[in-house]
Amino acid sequence: MNLKTMLLGKAQNFLKDNLNLTSHSQHEAFTFGEPTPVLDGHDLSNYLECYWNGRYYEPQVSINGLSKSCKATPYLSSGIIFKRNFLANLFKPHPQLSRKSFEQIALDFIWCGNAYVENIQSRLGNTIEYKPALAKSMRVGKDDTFIMLHNGDEGFEEWQFAQNTICHIRETDIDQEIYGVPEYVATLQSAWLNESATLFRRKYYNNGSHAGYLMYVNDPSLDANDVSSLRSALRNSKGPGNFRNVFLHSPNGKKDGVQIIPISEIAAKDDFASIKNISRDDILAALRIPPQLLGIVPQNTGGFGSIKDASEVFYQNEIQPLQSRIMQINDWAGDDIIQFNDYQLRTGE
């Protein structure tokens, strides 16, 4: 036994003794990573409430993030606009508050949970009109002061309004009492999932580099000429009038001699329709809008029921509470500048 063979044997014995290796391969199954809550690590923000940065309070929920999320999926955007249109249609214009101004107030209150109304006064202190201040740019300061953030001619600027000229109405929140939080915050994950599913499918089709299938031929009865003819037939099936059928005749062929193997069938890889439907239902549940009012086509033969009944219930349970909250502006203005007509559904009779 030479030195090389002796050293190799000692090394193998050492590995077997210390690493518990055997001549037979073994399979081992193990798990790693414990379930982690999605909200874990964000508890500190609940203690901070709304951070005071020295000039104004920072909103607990990102206003810019909410603005982008409203446009993430058509269901969320359409639901918000639907509520805005419902309110604007019933609004009674006032000499000091136009319908256009009210539409902005209603939209800000629904998408942001905050609405700001400015009292435009004359030099004598009389009210000329009430105008909305865009909720996306408004911030709350101390001692009932309000600041608007905007990009002016000289760059980023902060404009502070005069005392007692801004009325702020907000949705209630369980963590703080400075800013309102829209009621659809709980469904933002579903809205983002809906957007991600759409973007994934759109990128897949725009990519265009995916193959449709693999034709596997192992039939010994096909010679080179037959293969060339088959290749030409497949090439000619593309272009105008595509999706043509190809006929192959092999008298002495064997079973599975020619196989069509799909290698990029995305419909079997993800559940696009299910994701879209489930996330849509989550969004509509958060907005509490019956699906038939948004023009959603039912998937069952029974449908969604009477659209007239759904509209009346939606008005009583959703629109009237919204009206009462927006009418808080009347208490601040000391005048009934916001009034609504009674809802009457036209049946065409």
Tab-separated table of C-alpha atoms in Angstrom:
chain	number	residue	atom	x	y	z
A	1	MET	CA	0.000	0.000	0.000
A	2	ASN	CA	1.516	3.258	-1.054
A	3	LEU	CA	1.365	6.488	0.920
A	4	LYS	CA	-1.368	8.037	-1.256
A	5	THR	CA	-3.735	5.100	-0.723
A	6	MET	CA	-3.100	5.086	3.020
A	7	LEU	CA	-3.802	8.810	3.415
A	8	LEU	CA	-7.008	8.520	1.353
A	9	GLY	CA	-8.286	5.683	3.553
A	10	LYS	CA	-7.586	7.608	6.750
A	11	ALA	CA	-9.401	10.637	5.377
A	12	GLN	CA	-12.486	8.584	4.504
A	13	ASN	CA	-12.527	6.972	7.972
A	14	PHE	CA	-12.215	10.410	9.592
A	15	LEU	CA	-15.171	11.778	7.604
A	16	LYS	CA	-17.330	8.765	8.452
A	17	ASP	CA	-16.541	9.003	12.168
A	18	ASN	CA	-16.935	12.763	12.562
A	19	LEU	CA	-19.594	13.665	9.985
A	20	ASN	CA	-21.636	10.464	10.337
A	21	LEU	CA	-21.414	9.723	6.629
A	22	THR	CA	-22.374	6.344	5.284
A	23	SER	CA	-21.926	4.701	1.958
A	24	HIS	CA	-25.672	4.977	1.305
A	25	SER	CA	-27.222	8.364	0.522
A	26	GLN	CA	-29.882	9.561	2.954
A	27	HIS	CA	-32.799	11.932	2.415
A	28	GLU	CA	-33.551	14.524	5.054
A	29	ALA	CA	-36.561	16.812	5.357
A	30	PHE	CA	-36.554	19.932	7.504
A	31	THR	CA	-38.438	23.184	7.903
A	32	PHE	CA	-37.200	26.682	8.530
A	33	GLY	CA	-38.724	30.083	9.147
A	34	GLU	CA	-41.620	30.567	11.517
A	35	PRO	CA	-44.839	32.373	10.491
A	36	THR	CA	-44.379	36.126	10.876
A	37	PRO	CA	-47.318	38.548	11.194
A	38	VAL	CA	-47.499	41.062	8.369
A	39	LEU	CA	-47.925	43.967	10.792
A	40	ASP	CA	-45.043	42.873	13.047
A	41	GLY	CA	-42.546	45.690	13.388
A	42	HIS	CA	-45.052	48.490	12.792
A	43	ASP	CA	-46.319	48.680	16.367
A	44	LEU	CA	-43.995	51.591	17.162
A	45	SER	CA	-45.949	53.871	14.823
A	46	ASN	CA	-49.062	53.368	16.950
A	47	TYR	CA	-47.249	54.888	19.909
A	48	LEU	CA	-46.003	57.835	17.878
A	49	GLU	CA	-49.524	58.681	16.664
A	50	CYS	CA	-49.030	61.783	14.466
A	51	TYR	CA	-45.451	63.027	14.593
A	52	TRP	CA	-44.880	66.755	15.229
A	53	ASN	CA	-42.070	67.868	12.921
A	54	GLY	CA	-41.796	71.370	14.373
A	55	ARG	CA	-44.192	73.023	11.910
A	56	TYR	CA	-47.164	70.667	11.566
A	57	TYR	CA	-48.318	67.142	12.387
A	58	GLU	CA	-47.354	64.414	9.938
A	59	PRO	CA	-50.277	62.199	8.874
A	60	GLN	CA	-50.091	58.720	10.314
A	61	VAL	CA	-51.072	57.252	6.919
A	62	SER	CA	-49.131	58.449	3.868
A	63	ILE	CA	-51.334	60.862	1.914
A	64	ASN	CA	-49.280	60.375	-1.249
A	65	GLY	CA	-49.564	56.607	-0.833
A	66	LEU	CA	-53.335	56.849	-0.550
A	67	SER	CA	-53.480	59.051	-3.639
A	68	LYS	CA	-51.558	56.487	-5.690
A	69	SER	CA	-53.525	53.560	-4.273
A	70	CYS	CA	-56.821	55.114	-5.378
A	71	LYS	CA	-55.653	54.713	-8.970
A	72	ALA	CA	-54.214	51.223	-8.487
A	73	THR	CA	-57.350	49.318	-9.453
A	74	PRO	CA	-60.543	50.342	-11.277
A	75	TYR	CA	-62.769	48.902	-8.558
A	76	LEU	CA	-61.427	51.216	-5.847
A	77	SER	CA	-61.311	54.269	-8.104
A	78	SER	CA	-64.773	53.602	-9.536
A	79	GLY	CA	-66.264	53.050	-6.080
A	80	ILE	CA	-64.898	56.356	-4.789
A	81	ILE	CA	-66.136	58.263	-7.848
A	82	PHE	CA	-69.521	56.543	-7.569
A	83	LYS	CA	-70.003	57.802	-4.018
A	84	ARG	CA	-68.860	61.275	-5.059
A	85	ASN	CA	-71.344	61.374	-7.945
A	86	PHE	CA	-74.158	60.145	-5.702
A	87	LEU	CA	-73.554	62.966	-3.229
A	88	ALA	CA	-73.047	65.642	-5.891
A	89	ASN	CA	-76.255	64.678	-7.656
A	90	LEU	CA	-78.300	65.303	-4.488
A	91	PHE	CA	-76.487	68.493	-3.437
A	92	LYS	CA	-78.386	71.786	-3.467
A	93	PRO	CA	-76.102	74.580	-4.735
A	94	HIS	CA	-75.692	77.530	-2.385
A	95	PRO	CA	-74.831	81.128	-3.337
A	96	GLN	CA	-71.612	80.787	-1.333
A	97	LEU	CA	-70.804	77.161	-2.241
A	98	SER	CA	-70.958	75.998	-5.833
A	99	ARG	CA	-71.604	72.468	-6.998
A	100	LYS	CA	-68.050	72.254	-8.340
A	101	SER	CA	-66.620	73.156	-4.944
A	102	PHE	CA	-68.825	70.618	-3.214
A	103	GLU	CA	-67.682	67.856	-5.568
A	104	GLN	CA	-64.085	68.453	-4.474
A	105	ILE	CA	-65.095	68.485	-0.804
A	106	ALA	CA	-66.984	65.193	-1.177
A	107	LEU	CA	-64.161	63.563	-3.131
A	108	ASP	CA	-61.514	64.567	-0.575
A	109	PHE	CA	-63.610	63.287	2.296
A	110	ILE	CA	-64.153	59.898	0.638
A	111	TRP	CA	-60.663	59.149	-0.706
A	112	CYS	CA	-58.660	60.779	2.084
A	113	GLY	CA	-60.948	60.816	5.105
A	114	ASN	CA	-60.305	64.567	5.396
A	115	ALA	CA	-62.007	67.601	3.887
A	116	TYR	CA	-60.941	71.226	4.298
A	117	VAL	CA	-63.138	74.231	3.514
A	118	GLU	CA	-61.748	77.769	3.391
A	119	ASN	CA	-63.816	80.811	4.288
A	120	ILE	CA	-62.980	83.498	1.705
A	121	GLN	CA	-63.703	86.808	3.411
A	122	SER	CA	-63.894	90.407	2.258
A	123	ARG	CA	-61.965	93.267	3.832
A	124	LEU	CA	-64.932	93.877	6.093
A	125	GLY	CA	-64.887	90.305	7.356
A	126	ASN	CA	-67.950	89.140	5.442
A	127	THR	CA	-67.966	85.739	3.777
A	128	ILE	CA	-67.689	85.923	-0.002
A	129	GLU	CA	-67.649	82.195	-0.700
A	130	TYR	CA	-66.523	78.857	0.653
A	131	LYS	CA	-63.879	77.010	-1.341
A	132	PRO	CA	-62.257	73.614	-0.837
A	133	ALA	CA	-58.575	73.360	0.075
A	134	LEU	CA	-57.031	70.219	-1.462
A	135	ALA	CA	-56.724	67.594	1.246
A	136	LYS	CA	-53.597	66.110	-0.323
A	137	SER	CA	-51.645	69.296	0.392
A	138	MET	CA	-53.171	70.281	3.744
A	139	ARG	CA	-51.485	69.745	7.102
A	140	VAL	CA	-52.713	70.424	10.633
A	141	GLY	CA	-50.702	72.630	12.961
A	142	LYS	CA	-51.082	73.531	16.615
A	143	ASP	CA	-53.719	75.857	18.070
A	144	ASP	CA	-56.185	75.275	15.224
A	145	THR	CA	-53.803	76.375	12.480
A	146	PHE	CA	-53.571	74.840	9.016
A	147	ILE	CA	-50.739	74.783	6.484
A	148	MET	CA	-50.804	74.045	2.751
A	149	LEU	CA	-47.767	72.489	1.090
A	150	HIS	CA	-47.195	73.414	-2.541
A	151	ASN	CA	-44.509	74.015	-5.117
A	152	GLY	CA	-44.519	77.720	-5.938
A	153	ASP	CA	-42.450	79.814	-8.292
A	154	GLU	CA	-39.606	79.829	-5.792
A	155	GLY	CA	-39.723	76.112	-5.069
A	156	PHE	CA	-41.362	74.237	-2.237
A	157	GLU	CA	-43.391	76.529	0.018
A	158	GLU	CA	-45.606	76.289	3.088
A	159	TRP	CA	-48.619	78.586	3.275
A	160	GLN	CA	-50.264	79.103	6.644
A	161	PHE	CA	-53.926	80.117	6.624
A	162	ALA	CA	-55.330	82.835	8.820
A	163	GLN	CA	-56.807	81.783	12.141
A	164	ASN	CA	-60.381	80.396	12.031
A	165	THR	CA	-60.628	80.426	8.218
A	166	ILE	CA	-60.398	76.627	7.692
A	167	CYS	CA	-63.006	74.048	8.575
A	168	HIS	CA	-61.635	70.528	8.896
A	169	ILE	CA	-63.971	67.518	8.930
A	170	ARG	CA	-62.483	64.069	9.215
A	171	GLU	CA	-63.262	60.397	9.509
A	172	THR	CA	-62.713	59.086	13.023
A	173	ASP	CA	-59.684	56.943	13.809
A	174	ILE	CA	-58.773	54.640	16.683
A	175	ASP	CA	-55.131	55.779	16.976
A	176	GLN	CA	-55.232	59.591	16.799
A	177	GLU	CA	-57.603	62.550	16.634
A	178	ILE	CA	-55.775	64.916	14.264
A	179	TYR	CA	-56.263	63.430	10.797
A	180	GLY	CA	-59.017	61.288	9.387
A	181	VAL	CA	-58.367	57.850	7.912
A	182	PRO	CA	-60.462	56.586	4.984
A	183	GLU	CA	-62.600	53.570	5.652
A	184	TYR	CA	-61.042	51.502	2.831
A	185	VAL	CA	-57.563	51.366	4.420
A	186	ALA	CA	-58.130	47.752	5.452
A	187	THR	CA	-58.544	46.717	1.811
A	188	LEU	CA	-55.382	48.326	0.423
A	189	GLN	CA	-53.609	44.957	0.393
A	190	SER	CA	-56.348	43.570	-1.847
A	191	ALA	CA	-56.155	46.623	-4.116
A	192	TRP	CA	-52.392	46.211	-4.496
A	193	LEU	CA	-52.780	42.485	-5.132
A	194	ASN	CA	-55.333	43.247	-7.846
A	195	GLU	CA	-52.924	45.707	-9.438
A	196	SER	CA	-49.987	43.280	-9.209
A	197	ALA	CA	-51.964	40.500	-10.895
A	198	THR	CA	-52.929	42.829	-13.757
A	199	LEU	CA	-49.382	44.133	-14.205
A	200	PHE	CA	-47.952	40.609	-14.154
A	201	ARG	CA	-50.335	39.418	-16.855
A	202	ARG	CA	-49.748	42.567	-18.934
A	203	LYS	CA	-45.955	42.215	-18.715
A	204	TYR	CA	-46.271	38.573	-19.708
A	205	TYR	CA	-48.092	39.425	-22.925
A	206	ASN	CA	-45.889	42.422	-23.691
A	207	ASN	CA	-42.805	40.259	-23.274
A	208	GLY	CA	-43.686	38.166	-26.303
A	209	SER	CA	-40.649	35.885	-25.902
A	210	HIS	CA	-42.510	32.949	-24.397
A	211	ALA	CA	-42.921	29.789	-26.444
A	212	GLY	CA	-46.290	28.213	-26.907
A	213	TYR	CA	-45.465	24.512	-26.980
A	214	LEU	CA	-42.821	21.938	-27.804
A	215	MET	CA	-43.504	19.373	-30.551
A	216	TYR	CA	-41.649	16.191	-29.718
A	217	VAL	CA	-41.330	13.661	-32.621
A	218	ASN	CA	-39.752	10.234	-32.077
A	219	ASP	CA	-41.742	8.237	-34.629
A	220	PRO	CA	-39.274	6.100	-36.658
A	221	SER	CA	-41.669	6.030	-39.608
A	222	LEU	CA	-41.058	9.738	-40.285
A	223	ASP	CA	-38.065	10.451	-42.463
A	224	ALA	CA	-36.256	13.745	-43.068
A	225	ASN	CA	-38.665	14.793	-45.842
A	226	ASP	CA	-41.668	14.255	-43.575
A	227	VAL	CA	-40.084	16.349	-40.841
A	228	SER	CA	-39.319	19.146	-43.318
A	229	SER	CA	-42.912	19.102	-44.571
A	230	LEU	CA	-44.205	19.255	-41.011
A	231	ARG	CA	-41.886	22.182	-40.223
A	232	SER	CA	-43.135	24.073	-43.280
A	233	ALA	CA	-46.755	23.442	-42.332
A	234	LEU	CA	-46.165	24.823	-38.831
A	235	ARG	CA	-44.414	27.911	-40.180
A	236	ASN	CA	-47.210	28.584	-42.658
A	237	SER	CA	-49.779	28.399	-39.846
A	238	LYS	CA	-48.502	31.725	-38.442
A	239	GLY	CA	-49.403	35.210	-39.595
A	240	PRO	CA	-52.806	36.156	-41.066
A	241	GLY	CA	-55.396	33.487	-40.437
A	242	ASN	CA	-53.348	31.956	-37.648
A	243	PHE	CA	-54.515	29.257	-35.239
A	244	ARG	CA	-54.926	26.903	-38.181
A	245	ASN	CA	-55.135	23.162	-37.744
A	246	VAL	CA	-52.255	20.953	-38.902
A	247	PHE	CA	-52.968	17.395	-40.145
A	248	LEU	CA	-50.278	14.704	-39.797
A	249	HIS	CA	-50.645	11.265	-41.384
A	250	SER	CA	-48.316	8.520	-40.151
A	251	PRO	CA	-49.524	5.031	-41.281
A	252	ASN	CA	-46.886	3.072	-39.382
A	253	GLY	CA	-46.625	5.433	-36.456
A	254	LYS	CA	-46.569	4.393	-32.837
A	255	LYS	CA	-48.449	5.711	-29.840
A	256	ASP	CA	-46.902	8.916	-28.472
A	257	GLY	CA	-44.665	9.097	-31.521
A	258	VAL	CA	-45.682	12.743	-31.918
A	259	GLN	CA	-46.411	14.744	-28.756
A	260	ILE	CA	-47.454	18.354	-28.138
A	261	ILE	CA	-45.997	19.506	-24.817
A	262	PRO	CA	-47.119	22.958	-23.535
A	263	ILE	CA	-44.186	24.673	-21.866
A	264	SER	CA	-45.575	28.157	-21.231
A	265	GLU	CA	-49.253	27.864	-20.442
A	266	ILE	CA	-49.665	30.673	-17.923
A	267	ALA	CA	-53.319	29.941	-17.332
A	268	ALA	CA	-52.281	26.775	-15.493
A	269	LYS	CA	-49.564	28.547	-13.499
A	270	ASP	CA	-51.498	31.299	-11.776
A	271	ASP	CA	-55.100	31.929	-10.812
A	272	PHE	CA	-55.572	35.301	-12.457
A	273	ALA	CA	-59.373	35.307	-12.608
A	274	SER	CA	-59.717	34.125	-9.013
A	275	ILE	CA	-57.283	36.757	-7.736
A	276	LYS	CA	-59.113	39.504	-9.597
A	277	ASN	CA	-62.531	38.403	-8.346
A	278	ILE	CA	-61.534	37.866	-4.723
A	279	SER	CA	-59.643	41.151	-4.446
A	280	ARG	CA	-62.547	42.933	-6.152
A	281	ASP	CA	-64.976	41.536	-3.594
A	282	ASP	CA	-62.715	42.729	-0.771
A	283	ILE	CA	-62.652	46.250	-2.196
A	284	LEU	CA	-66.419	46.395	-2.675
A	285	ALA	CA	-66.913	45.066	0.861
A	286	ALA	CA	-64.760	47.872	2.260
A	287	LEU	CA	-66.660	50.485	0.244
A	288	ARG	CA	-69.962	48.691	0.945
A	289	ILE	CA	-71.190	49.191	-2.610
A	290	PRO	CA	-73.491	46.551	-4.136
A	291	PRO	CA	-71.786	45.051	-7.212
A	292	GLN	CA	-74.752	45.665	-9.531
A	293	LEU	CA	-74.418	49.421	-8.956
A	294	LEU	CA	-70.920	49.330	-10.444
A	295	GLY	CA	-71.971	47.390	-13.534
A	296	ILE	CA	-70.251	44.138	-12.535
A	297	VAL	CA	-71.539	41.176	-14.511
A	298	PRO	CA	-72.785	38.339	-12.248
A	299	GLN	CA	-71.181	34.935	-12.700
A	300	ASN	CA	-74.220	32.968	-11.554
A	301	THR	CA	-77.581	32.516	-13.203
A	302	GLY	CA	-79.463	34.105	-10.288
A	303	GLY	CA	-77.729	37.460	-10.610
A	304	PHE	CA	-77.317	40.026	-7.838
A	305	GLY	CA	-80.981	40.738	-7.213
A	306	SER	CA	-83.023	43.890	-7.725
A	307	ILE	CA	-80.871	46.904	-8.589
A	308	LYS	CA	-83.655	49.208	-7.349
A	309	ASP	CA	-83.667	47.639	-3.898
A	310	ALA	CA	-79.866	47.690	-3.770
A	311	SER	CA	-79.802	51.377	-4.696
A	312	GLU	CA	-82.331	52.335	-2.035
A	313	VAL	CA	-80.575	50.343	0.692
A	314	PHE	CA	-77.227	51.809	-0.339
A	315	TYR	CA	-78.665	55.330	-0.109
A	316	GLN	CA	-80.088	54.809	3.358
A	317	ASN	CA	-77.126	52.931	4.840
A	318	GLU	CA	-74.199	54.722	3.163
A	319	ILE	CA	-75.107	58.003	1.479
A	320	GLN	CA	-77.234	59.448	4.269
A	321	PRO	CA	-74.501	58.887	6.915
A	322	LEU	CA	-72.010	60.540	4.560
A	323	GLN	CA	-74.350	63.483	4.134
A	324	SER	CA	-74.718	63.950	7.879
A	325	ARG	CA	-70.940	63.937	8.365
A	326	ILE	CA	-70.316	66.455	5.599
A	327	MET	CA	-73.072	68.679	6.997
A	328	GLN	CA	-70.814	69.309	10.003
A	329	ILE	CA	-69.566	72.223	7.902
A	330	ASN	CA	-72.900	73.951	8.566
A	331	ASP	CA	-72.156	74.087	12.294
A	332	TRP	CA	-68.843	75.793	11.606
A	333	ALA	CA	-70.252	78.224	9.013
A	334	GLY	CA	-73.333	79.089	11.038
A	335	ASP	CA	-75.477	78.679	7.933
A	336	ASP	CA	-77.060	75.816	6.015
A	337	ILE	CA	-74.663	76.031	3.092
A	338	ILE	CA	-74.847	72.260	2.531
A	339	GLN	CA	-78.266	70.760	1.908
A	340	PHE	CA	-79.386	67.742	-0.066
A	341	ASN	CA	-82.438	66.765	-2.040
A	342	ASP	CA	-84.330	63.602	-1.188
A	343	TYR	CA	-83.322	60.588	-3.202
A	344	GLN	CA	-85.903	59.447	-5.735
A	345	LEU	CA	-85.215	56.607	-8.115
A	346	ARG	CA	-86.710	57.214	-11.551
A	347	THR	CA	-88.350	54.116	-12.939
A	348	GLY	CA	-89.230	55.550	-16.376
A	349	GLU	CA	-92.959	55.225	-15.850
